[in-house]
XYZ file of C-alpha atoms in Angstrom:
92
model
C 35.211 -35.929 -10.509
C 35.903 -36.297 -6.842
C 39.111 -37.321 -5.109
C 38.131 -41.005 -5.187
C 37.509 -40.963 -8.923
C 33.722 -41.159 -8.521
C 31.554 -39.116 -10.740
C 28.860 -36.919 -9.175
C 25.624 -36.934 -11.103
C 23.017 -34.278 -10.724
C 19.699 -35.626 -9.608
C 16.453 -33.803 -10.224
C 15.183 -31.878 -7.238
C 11.840 -33.093 -6.067
C 9.639 -30.415 -4.661
C 6.129 -30.552 -3.394
C 5.317 -27.012 -4.446
C 2.056 -26.653 -6.251
C 1.995 -23.707 -8.597
C -1.460 -22.259 -8.681
C -2.750 -20.316 -11.638
C -5.644 -18.940 -9.611
C -5.313 -15.557 -7.908
C -4.772 -15.592 -4.184
C -7.861 -14.821 -2.129
C -7.582 -11.318 -0.765
C -8.498 -10.418 2.752
C -11.599 -8.241 3.062
C -9.750 -5.359 4.697
C -6.746 -5.279 2.402
C -8.170 -2.473 0.280
C -8.977 -0.454 3.350
C -5.395 -0.798 4.557
C -4.316 1.276 1.550
C -6.429 4.140 2.877
C -4.329 4.406 6.037
C -2.083 6.884 4.244
C -4.723 9.601 4.679
C -4.683 9.668 8.509
C -0.883 9.702 8.380
C -0.893 12.720 6.060
C -3.531 14.349 8.273
C -1.391 13.813 11.371
C 1.585 15.405 9.598
C -0.538 18.414 8.641
C -1.780 18.657 12.219
C 1.804 18.604 13.485
C 2.610 21.382 10.994
C -0.276 23.545 12.237
C 0.512 22.914 15.919
C 4.187 23.714 15.405
C 3.216 26.878 13.495
C 1.023 27.938 16.431
C 3.656 27.169 19.063
C 6.758 28.461 17.285
C 5.000 31.251 15.339
C 5.909 30.065 11.849
C 4.550 32.186 9.023
C 2.238 29.998 6.931
C 0.595 32.850 5.008
C 2.598 32.036 1.876
C 1.584 28.380 2.042
C -2.140 28.827 2.626
C -3.256 28.479 -1.002
C -0.966 25.493 -1.524
C -2.228 23.791 1.627
C -5.864 24.392 0.641
C -5.161 22.913 -2.804
C -3.404 19.942 -1.205
C -6.352 19.313 1.124
C -8.800 19.487 -1.793
C -6.750 16.957 -3.762
C -6.485 14.683 -0.718
C -10.250 14.899 -0.174
C -10.928 13.889 -3.783
C -8.421 11.033 -3.491
C -10.106 9.913 -0.262
C -13.529 9.794 -1.918
C -12.148 7.866 -4.909
C -10.272 5.532 -2.540
C -13.431 4.827 -0.553
C -15.362 3.970 -3.707
C -12.492 1.678 -4.722
C -12.326 0.032 -1.276
C -16.078 -0.597 -1.092
C -16.287 -1.922 -4.659
C -17.169 -5.613 -4.896
C -14.377 -7.883 -5.975
C -14.805 -9.726 -9.229
C -12.493 -12.403 -10.557
C -12.405 -12.689 -14.302
C -10.298 -15.522 -15.762
């Protein structure tokens, strides 16, 4: 009740939102945007190598790990490219 003795009733909220059951159309480049992580990782590795050359860091203990990391990243890049170029299919 309010101060004047009137009763407030709740009215249903009217909204014009249409809820769609269909998937949203994806942009053609959205899959390729996921692949932008690889140049970022490459730039970080390049910064590591440049800083090792300038400041004479010893990377001899990390060589096998870095080679393994680059092999894994290469395989992930190839799989990511196949995924990005794959045609989109919408199954209900």
